[in-house]
Short mmCIF file of C-alpha atoms and ligand atoms in Angstrom, two decimals:
data_model
loop_
_atom_site.label_atom_id
_atom_site.label_comp_id
_atom_site.label_asym_id
_atom_site.label_seq_id
_atom_site.Cartn_x
_atom_site.Cartn_y
_atom_site.Cartn_z
CA UNK A 1 129.84 -164.53 -21.02
CA UNK A 2 130.57 -162.24 -18.10
CA UNK A 3 127.98 -161.45 -15.43
CA UNK A 4 127.79 -157.76 -16.37
CA UNK A 5 128.93 -156.41 -19.71
CA UNK A 6 128.99 -152.80 -20.78
CA UNK A 7 129.68 -152.53 -24.48
CA UNK A 8 130.78 -149.39 -26.26
CA UNK A 9 128.97 -147.05 -23.88
CA UNK A 10 128.80 -143.40 -24.86
CA UNK A 11 127.14 -140.51 -23.06
CA UNK A 12 126.95 -137.10 -24.66
CA UNK A 13 126.05 -133.97 -22.73
CA UNK A 14 125.23 -131.01 -24.94
CA UNK A 15 126.12 -131.00 -28.63
CA UNK A 16 129.69 -132.32 -28.46
CA UNK A 17 130.91 -133.16 -24.93
CA UNK A 18 131.43 -136.88 -24.43
CA UNK A 19 131.35 -137.84 -20.75
CA UNK A 20 131.69 -141.50 -21.82
CA UNK A 21 133.47 -142.17 -25.06
CA UNK A 22 133.33 -145.84 -26.02
CA UNK A 23 133.60 -147.60 -22.67
CA UNK A 24 133.52 -151.43 -22.55
CA UNK A 25 133.94 -153.45 -19.35
CA UNK A 26 133.08 -156.99 -18.23
CA UNK A 27 132.52 -157.86 -14.58
CA UNK A 28 132.34 -161.36 -13.14
CA UNK A 29 130.05 -162.81 -10.48
CA UNK A 30 131.17 -161.82 -7.00
CA UNK A 31 133.85 -159.52 -8.33
CA UNK A 32 134.92 -156.31 -6.57
CA UNK A 33 135.50 -153.99 -9.54
CA UNK A 34 136.68 -150.42 -9.06
CA UNK A 35 136.41 -147.41 -11.35
CA UNK A 36 139.38 -145.18 -10.60
CA UNK A 37 140.10 -141.84 -12.21
CA UNK A 38 140.33 -138.09 -11.70
CA UNK A 39 137.37 -135.79 -11.13
CA UNK A 40 135.20 -135.47 -14.23
CA UNK A 41 136.48 -138.61 -16.02
CA UNK A 42 132.99 -140.16 -16.17
CA UNK A 43 132.88 -142.56 -13.19
CA UNK A 44 129.53 -141.38 -11.80
CA UNK A 45 128.08 -141.11 -15.30
CA UNK A 46 128.86 -144.79 -15.93
CA UNK A 47 127.47 -145.83 -12.54
CA UNK A 48 124.26 -143.86 -13.07
CA UNK A 49 123.80 -145.43 -16.49
CA UNK A 50 124.09 -148.90 -14.96
CA UNK A 51 121.66 -147.97 -12.15
CA UNK A 52 119.27 -146.46 -14.69
CA UNK A 53 119.23 -142.85 -13.44
CA UNK A 54 120.63 -141.63 -16.76
CA UNK A 55 120.37 -143.49 -20.02
CA UNK A 56 123.35 -143.84 -22.32
CA UNK A 57 123.54 -142.06 -25.65
CA UNK A 58 124.53 -145.39 -27.20
CA UNK A 59 125.88 -148.76 -26.16
CA UNK A 60 124.64 -151.84 -24.33
CA UNK A 61 124.45 -152.89 -20.67
CA UNK A 62 123.64 -156.55 -20.05
CA UNK A 63 123.31 -158.01 -16.53
CA UNK A 64 123.07 -161.79 -16.25
CA UNK A 65 121.62 -162.00 -19.75
CA UNK A 66 119.08 -159.15 -19.32
CA UNK A 67 119.29 -155.93 -21.34
CA UNK A 68 119.27 -153.32 -18.57
CA UNK A 69 118.62 -150.33 -20.81
CA UNK A 70 115.06 -151.51 -21.38
CA UNK A 71 114.34 -151.76 -17.63
CA UNK A 72 113.37 -148.85 -15.34
CA UNK A 73 115.71 -148.35 -12.33
CA UNK A 74 113.42 -150.05 -9.77
CA UNK A 75 113.28 -153.22 -11.86
CA UNK A 76 117.03 -153.56 -12.19
CA UNK A 77 117.62 -155.02 -8.69
CA UNK A 78 120.65 -152.84 -8.09
CA UNK A 79 121.71 -151.54 -4.68
CA UNK A 80 123.43 -148.18 -4.56
CA UNK A 81 125.50 -146.43 -1.88
CA UNK A 82 126.16 -142.72 -2.28
CA UNK A 83 128.88 -140.37 -1.09
CA UNK A 84 126.52 -138.26 1.04
CA UNK A 85 124.96 -141.13 3.05
CA UNK A 86 121.44 -140.16 1.86
CA UNK A 87 119.79 -141.45 5.04
CA UNK A 88 116.36 -140.23 6.13
CA UNK A 89 116.93 -138.20 9.32
CA UNK A 90 113.42 -138.74 10.72
CA UNK A 91 113.51 -142.54 10.37
CA UNK A 92 115.21 -144.93 12.76
CA UNK A 93 118.16 -146.96 11.57
CA UNK A 94 115.84 -149.97 11.24
CA UNK A 95 113.28 -148.05 9.17
CA UNK A 96 115.99 -146.53 6.99
CA UNK A 97 117.20 -149.97 6.08
CA UNK A 98 113.69 -151.41 5.71
CA UNK A 99 112.63 -148.54 3.46
CA UNK A 100 113.82 -150.21 0.29
CA UNK A 101 111.71 -153.29 1.00
CA UNK A 102 108.40 -151.42 1.34
CA UNK A 103 107.63 -151.11 -2.38
CA UNK A 104 108.64 -154.74 -2.79
CA UNK A 105 105.72 -155.79 -0.56
CA UNK A 106 107.87 -157.98 1.66
CA UNK A 107 105.75 -159.40 4.55
CA UNK A 108 106.46 -157.78 7.95
CA UNK A 109 107.99 -160.90 9.52
CA UNK A 110 110.42 -161.40 6.65
CA UNK A 111 111.21 -157.69 6.59
CA UNK A 112 112.25 -157.88 10.24
CA UNK A 113 114.53 -160.85 9.58
CA UNK A 114 116.14 -159.29 6.53
CA UNK A 115 116.71 -155.86 8.10
CA UNK A 116 118.15 -157.45 11.23
CA UNK A 117 120.46 -159.58 9.13
CA UNK A 118 121.63 -156.57 7.08
CA UNK A 119 122.23 -154.52 10.25
CA UNK A 120 124.20 -157.37 11.81
CA UNK A 121 126.34 -157.63 8.67
CA UNK A 122 127.38 -153.98 9.01
CA UNK A 123 127.66 -154.29 12.82
CA UNK A 124 124.78 -151.93 13.59
CA UNK A 125 122.51 -154.54 15.16
CA UNK A 126 122.60 -152.82 18.56
CA UNK A 127 121.62 -149.43 17.10
CA UNK A 128 118.48 -150.36 15.20
CA UNK A 129 116.26 -147.90 17.12
CA UNK A 130 118.60 -144.91 16.98
CA UNK A 131 118.05 -141.90 14.73
CA UNK A 132 120.82 -141.27 12.18
CA UNK A 133 121.47 -137.74 13.51
CA UNK A 134 122.89 -139.31 16.66
CA UNK A 135 125.41 -141.35 14.68
CA UNK A 136 128.87 -140.77 13.23
CA UNK A 137 129.58 -140.46 9.53
CA UNK A 138 131.03 -143.96 9.45
CA UNK A 139 127.92 -145.38 11.10
CA UNK A 140 125.65 -143.46 8.73
CA UNK A 141 127.53 -144.92 5.80
CA UNK A 142 126.99 -148.41 7.26
CA UNK A 143 123.25 -147.65 7.22
CA UNK A 144 123.62 -146.80 3.54
CA UNK A 145 125.42 -150.08 2.94
CA UNK A 146 122.82 -152.12 4.85
CA UNK A 147 120.02 -150.40 2.92
CA UNK A 148 121.67 -151.25 -0.39
CA UNK A 149 122.20 -154.88 0.62
CA UNK A 150 118.83 -155.60 2.20
CA UNK A 151 117.10 -155.81 -1.16
CA UNK A 152 119.49 -158.66 -2.04
CA UNK A 153 120.58 -156.84 -5.17
CA UNK A 154 122.10 -158.51 -8.21
CA UNK A 155 124.69 -155.75 -8.30
CA UNK A 156 126.02 -153.31 -5.72
CA UNK A 157 127.15 -149.84 -6.84
CA UNK A 158 129.11 -147.54 -4.53
CA UNK A 159 129.99 -143.99 -5.52
CA UNK A 160 132.85 -142.68 -3.36
CA UNK A 161 131.20 -143.95 -0.16
CA UNK A 162 134.17 -143.04 2.03
CA UNK A 163 135.10 -139.60 0.75
CA UNK A 164 133.28 -137.71 3.53
CA UNK A 165 135.07 -139.60 6.29
CA UNK A 166 138.38 -138.77 7.93
CA UNK A 167 141.51 -140.63 6.86
CA UNK A 168 141.69 -143.20 9.65
CA UNK A 169 138.02 -144.14 9.48
CA UNK A 170 138.28 -144.36 5.71
CA UNK A 171 140.92 -147.06 6.01
CA UNK A 172 138.94 -148.98 8.65
CA UNK A 173 135.71 -148.88 6.73
CA UNK A 174 137.30 -149.80 3.40
CA UNK A 175 138.65 -153.00 4.96
CA UNK A 176 135.20 -153.70 6.32
CA UNK A 177 133.48 -153.02 2.99
CA UNK A 178 135.83 -155.47 1.33
CA UNK A 179 135.16 -158.14 3.96
CA UNK A 180 131.39 -157.63 3.74
CA UNK A 181 131.46 -157.75 -0.04
CA UNK A 182 133.33 -161.04 -0.01
CA UNK A 183 130.91 -162.41 2.58
CA UNK A 184 127.70 -161.45 0.70
CA UNK A 185 129.38 -162.29 -2.63
CA UNK A 186 127.51 -159.68 -4.68
CA UNK A 187 129.30 -158.27 -7.75
CA UNK A 188 130.24 -154.70 -6.85
CA UNK A 189 131.30 -151.64 -8.79
CA UNK A 190 133.07 -149.19 -6.52
CA UNK A 191 134.00 -145.66 -7.53
CA UNK A 192 136.92 -143.75 -6.08
CA UNK A 193 139.56 -141.26 -7.10
CA UNK A 194 141.84 -142.47 -4.30
CA UNK A 195 144.46 -144.76 -5.82
CA UNK A 196 145.52 -146.33 -2.53
CA UNK A 197 141.90 -147.15 -1.70
CA UNK A 198 141.48 -148.75 -5.11
CA UNK A 199 144.62 -150.87 -4.70
CA UNK A 200 143.56 -151.99 -1.22
CA UNK A 201 139.98 -152.95 -1.93
CA UNK A 202 139.67 -154.25 -5.50
CA UNK A 203 139.82 -157.54 -7.33
CA UNK A 204 140.29 -155.50 -10.50
CA UNK A 205 140.65 -151.81 -11.22
CA UNK A 206 139.51 -149.91 -14.30
CA UNK A 207 141.46 -146.67 -14.68
CA UNK A 208 139.47 -144.02 -16.56
CA UNK A 209 140.55 -140.72 -18.05
CA UNK A 210 138.39 -138.22 -19.96
CA UNK A 211 135.54 -140.64 -20.69
CA UNK A 212 137.80 -143.46 -21.85
CA UNK A 213 139.36 -146.53 -20.28
CA UNK A 214 143.13 -146.42 -19.90
CA UNK A 215 143.65 -149.91 -18.43
CA UNK A 216 141.81 -152.70 -16.65
CA UNK A 217 143.72 -155.09 -14.41
CA UNK A 218 144.43 -156.45 -10.96
CA UNK A 219 145.95 -153.96 -8.49
CA UNK A 220 149.33 -155.60 -9.10
CA UNK A 221 148.99 -155.24 -12.88
CA UNK A 222 147.84 -151.61 -12.67
CA UNK A 223 150.62 -150.55 -10.33
CA UNK A 224 153.39 -152.88 -11.46
CA UNK A 225 152.78 -152.91 -15.19
CA UNK A 226 151.05 -149.67 -16.23
CA UNK A 227 150.18 -149.64 -19.93
CA UNK A 228 149.99 -145.88 -20.30
CA UNK A 229 151.82 -142.90 -18.88
CA UNK A 230 148.54 -141.66 -17.43
CA UNK A 231 148.13 -144.85 -15.37
CA UNK A 232 151.76 -144.76 -14.23
CA UNK A 233 151.35 -141.17 -13.03
CA UNK A 234 147.87 -141.52 -11.54
CA UNK A 235 148.56 -144.73 -9.63
CA UNK A 236 151.77 -144.14 -7.74
CA UNK A 237 154.28 -141.59 -8.99
CA UNK A 238 157.06 -141.51 -11.54
CA UNK A 239 160.25 -139.62 -12.25
CA UNK A 240 160.67 -138.43 -15.83
CA UNK A 241 164.28 -138.49 -17.07
CA UNK A 242 165.45 -135.41 -18.95
CA UNK A 243 166.49 -136.28 -22.51
CA UNK A 244 170.16 -135.82 -23.29
CA UNK A 245 173.56 -137.43 -23.16
CA UNK A 246 173.30 -138.50 -19.50
CA UNK A 247 170.06 -140.39 -20.21
CA UNK A 248 171.54 -141.92 -23.38
CA UNK A 249 174.61 -143.10 -21.45
CA UNK A 250 172.38 -144.54 -18.71
CA UNK A 251 170.25 -146.45 -21.23
CA UNK A 252 173.37 -147.73 -23.00
CA UNK A 253 174.79 -149.01 -19.70
CA UNK A 254 171.48 -150.75 -18.96
CA UNK A 255 171.22 -152.21 -22.46
CA UNK A 256 167.99 -150.40 -23.41
CA UNK A 257 167.48 -149.07 -26.93
CA UNK A 258 167.04 -145.29 -26.50
CA UNK A 259 164.04 -145.01 -28.87
CA UNK A 260 164.07 -141.35 -29.88
CA UNK A 261 160.34 -140.66 -29.42
CA UNK A 262 160.04 -142.27 -26.01
CA UNK A 263 159.74 -140.64 -22.58
CA UNK A 264 161.77 -142.58 -20.01
CA UNK A 265 160.52 -142.77 -16.44
CA UNK A 266 161.17 -144.66 -13.19
CA UNK A 267 159.27 -145.06 -9.95
CA UNK A 268 160.95 -143.45 -6.89
CA UNK A 269 160.93 -146.77 -5.00
CA UNK A 270 162.83 -148.49 -7.83
CA UNK A 271 165.81 -146.14 -7.44
CA UNK A 272 168.40 -146.20 -4.67
CA UNK A 273 171.01 -143.84 -3.24
CA UNK A 274 174.71 -144.55 -2.78
CA UNK A 275 177.74 -142.44 -1.92
CA UNK A 276 178.98 -140.23 -4.79
CA UNK A 277 181.77 -142.59 -5.89
CA UNK A 278 179.59 -145.66 -5.45
CA UNK A 279 179.15 -148.05 -8.36
CA UNK A 280 176.86 -150.95 -8.93
CA UNK A 281 177.99 -153.46 -11.53
CA UNK A 282 174.58 -154.34 -12.98
CA UNK A 283 173.05 -150.88 -12.67
CA UNK A 284 173.66 -147.35 -13.92
CA UNK A 285 174.57 -144.57 -11.50
CA UNK A 286 173.89 -140.86 -11.90
CA UNK A 287 175.95 -138.47 -9.77
CA UNK A 288 173.96 -135.68 -8.16
CA UNK A 289 173.32 -133.24 -5.35
CA UNK A 290 170.51 -133.50 -2.81
CA UNK A 291 168.00 -130.67 -3.22
CA UNK A 292 165.31 -131.80 -0.78
CA UNK A 293 164.79 -134.39 1.96
CA UNK A 294 161.27 -135.26 3.09
CA UNK A 295 160.85 -137.60 6.05
CA UNK A 296 157.48 -139.39 6.13
CA UNK A 297 157.99 -142.01 8.86
CA UNK A 298 157.57 -145.23 6.90
CA UNK A 299 159.60 -143.77 4.05
CA UNK A 300 161.64 -140.76 3.04
CA UNK A 301 161.84 -138.96 -0.30
CA UNK A 302 165.20 -137.63 -1.39
CA UNK A 303 165.16 -135.26 -4.35
CA UNK A 304 168.44 -135.27 -6.26
CA UNK A 305 169.59 -132.95 -9.03
CA UNK A 306 171.31 -135.18 -11.61
CA UNK A 307 172.47 -134.71 -15.23
CA UNK A 308 169.30 -136.62 -16.23
CA UNK A 309 167.03 -134.21 -14.34
CA UNK A 310 165.56 -133.92 -10.83
CA UNK A 311 164.92 -137.43 -9.51
CA UNK A 312 163.07 -138.46 -6.37
CA UNK A 313 164.43 -141.56 -4.63
CA UNK A 314 162.21 -143.28 -2.09
CA UNK A 315 163.92 -144.82 0.93
CA UNK A 316 161.93 -147.42 2.87
CA UNK A 317 162.09 -147.50 6.70
CA UNK A 318 164.52 -144.57 6.89
CA UNK A 319 166.65 -144.66 10.04
CA UNK A 320 168.72 -141.74 11.28
CA UNK A 321 171.55 -142.76 8.94
CA UNK A 322 169.27 -142.29 5.91
CA UNK A 323 168.90 -138.56 6.60
CA UNK A 324 170.31 -136.41 3.79
CA UNK A 325 170.88 -132.69 3.68
CA UNK A 326 170.54 -130.18 0.89
CA UNK A 327 173.85 -129.96 -0.92
CA UNK A 328 175.03 -133.52 -0.06
CA UNK A 329 176.82 -135.21 -2.94
CA UNK A 330 175.25 -138.60 -3.73
CA UNK A 331 174.67 -140.96 -6.64
CA UNK A 332 171.35 -142.35 -7.81
CA UNK A 333 171.36 -146.06 -8.68
CA UNK A 334 169.10 -147.03 -11.59
CA UNK A 335 168.68 -150.83 -11.84
CA UNK A 336 168.02 -152.30 -15.32
CA UNK A 337 164.39 -153.13 -14.45
CA UNK A 338 163.54 -149.59 -13.27
CA UNK A 339 163.08 -147.59 -16.50
CA UNK A 340 159.61 -147.57 -18.13
CA UNK A 341 159.26 -145.98 -21.57
CA UNK A 342 156.17 -144.30 -23.04
CA UNK A 343 155.58 -143.21 -26.63
CA UNK A 344 154.36 -139.78 -27.76
CA UNK A 345 150.76 -141.02 -27.54
CA UNK A 346 151.32 -142.03 -23.90
CA UNK A 347 151.24 -145.79 -24.60
CA UNK A 348 153.84 -147.99 -22.94
CA UNK A 349 156.77 -148.88 -25.16
CA UNK A 350 157.98 -152.39 -24.45
CA UNK A 351 161.71 -152.73 -24.29
N1 ATP B 401 123.88 -133.63 -16.32
C1 ATP B 401 125.03 -133.22 -16.86
N2 ATP B 401 125.06 -132.22 -17.78
C2 ATP B 401 126.21 -131.81 -18.35
N3 ATP B 401 127.41 -132.32 -18.06
C3 ATP B 401 127.47 -133.28 -17.13
C4 ATP B 401 126.29 -133.79 -16.49
N4 ATP B 401 126.66 -134.75 -15.62
C5 ATP B 401 128.00 -134.85 -15.72
N5 ATP B 401 128.50 -133.98 -16.63
C6 ATP B 401 129.90 -133.83 -17.00
O1 ATP B 401 130.40 -135.09 -17.41
C7 ATP B 401 131.74 -135.29 -16.97
C8 ATP B 401 131.82 -136.55 -16.15
O2 ATP B 401 131.10 -136.36 -14.95
P1 ATP B 401 131.06 -137.46 -13.81
O3 ATP B 401 130.16 -136.96 -12.75
O4 ATP B 401 130.75 -138.78 -14.41
O5 ATP B 401 132.57 -137.45 -13.31
P2 ATP B 401 133.26 -138.27 -12.12
O6 ATP B 401 134.34 -139.09 -12.74
O7 ATP B 401 132.23 -138.97 -11.33
O8 ATP B 401 133.95 -137.11 -11.27
P3 ATP B 401 134.05 -136.90 -9.66
O9 ATP B 401 135.25 -137.69 -9.23
O10 ATP B 401 134.29 -135.42 -9.54
O11 ATP B 401 132.78 -137.34 -9.03
C9 ATP B 401 132.10 -134.03 -16.18
O12 ATP B 401 132.84 -133.17 -17.02
C10 ATP B 401 130.78 -133.44 -15.82
O13 ATP B 401 130.87 -132.04 -15.69
MG1 MG B 402 131.51 -138.76 -9.39
#
């Protein structure tokens, strides 16, 4: 039995709209579990149902053997961190963090110890007496994190806690959140629509789309072995080969059965570029013309017009010699392991 199980959760808004449409997930003790998906897919709705702010239309939520749906929010022992910090501007950092302990009637001496410990964990120990207004967004979000942790929750929920921060701080703080989570060892459900953040921070990722789960897996499984076209496109990017004789010839060379109904795709980093007459014995090559070159520092994207459609090839660590110009004749190398096929319903077709 998992630590937290959500079974067949549905949430209907209005007569027909299903914000959650049969969602089941299991989360283990100490696990960092991320809900990843586009805006409106139901991430916050699921989190709020677990926290108790919104009940489900149907389904079960069981935490460590207890049926959560029968408990009011304040009896669920769940810590929550929100996108918009939600700190009290008139209270000191210390009092913000201690706030959650007041209704729990924690004696003053213990309160002091616990708040100090929580502030030290998020590295705000030296700022206990400051007012939040005098602090940066990253620091305010640490207050939110300390406040969620100080109640020693059985579960930590975080709803896009980094989305109001600038890119560099977001990366710093996500590393820190991961370290803190591992240190306090509290099962955590983290919501984001940022795929890179999800890959960086999670033990497992649950990719959601339109109220349903597309796939649950480790970051490596989600990125490396997507089970649906939606997951392949949402986490990373894919090229879609244009159907026709060039694609058929490529698949024949690679020994893949064409499978009439399938859409064939490949990730840009799984393709390579060679000179126009270049061949590769184990791979297929598609001749083409460069239509765009985008230099991004760590990598470059070369868009090539081929008989199997426009393909983007990602070049790692591009030096000067990797620069291509519009109109250059090249060939795209497609190794046998690169193509991924999806059926008309979007499900992965195993080759
Ligand atoms: N109280 C409500 N009444 C009606 N519809 C709602 C309500 N709350 C949410 N919805 C709808 O349910 C769907 C899921 O909303 P939810 O907030 O869970 O999405 P989300 O995945 O968290 O998106 P975002 O990334 O934008 O935060 C959306 O289409 C939203 O408009
Ligand atoms: Mg949301």
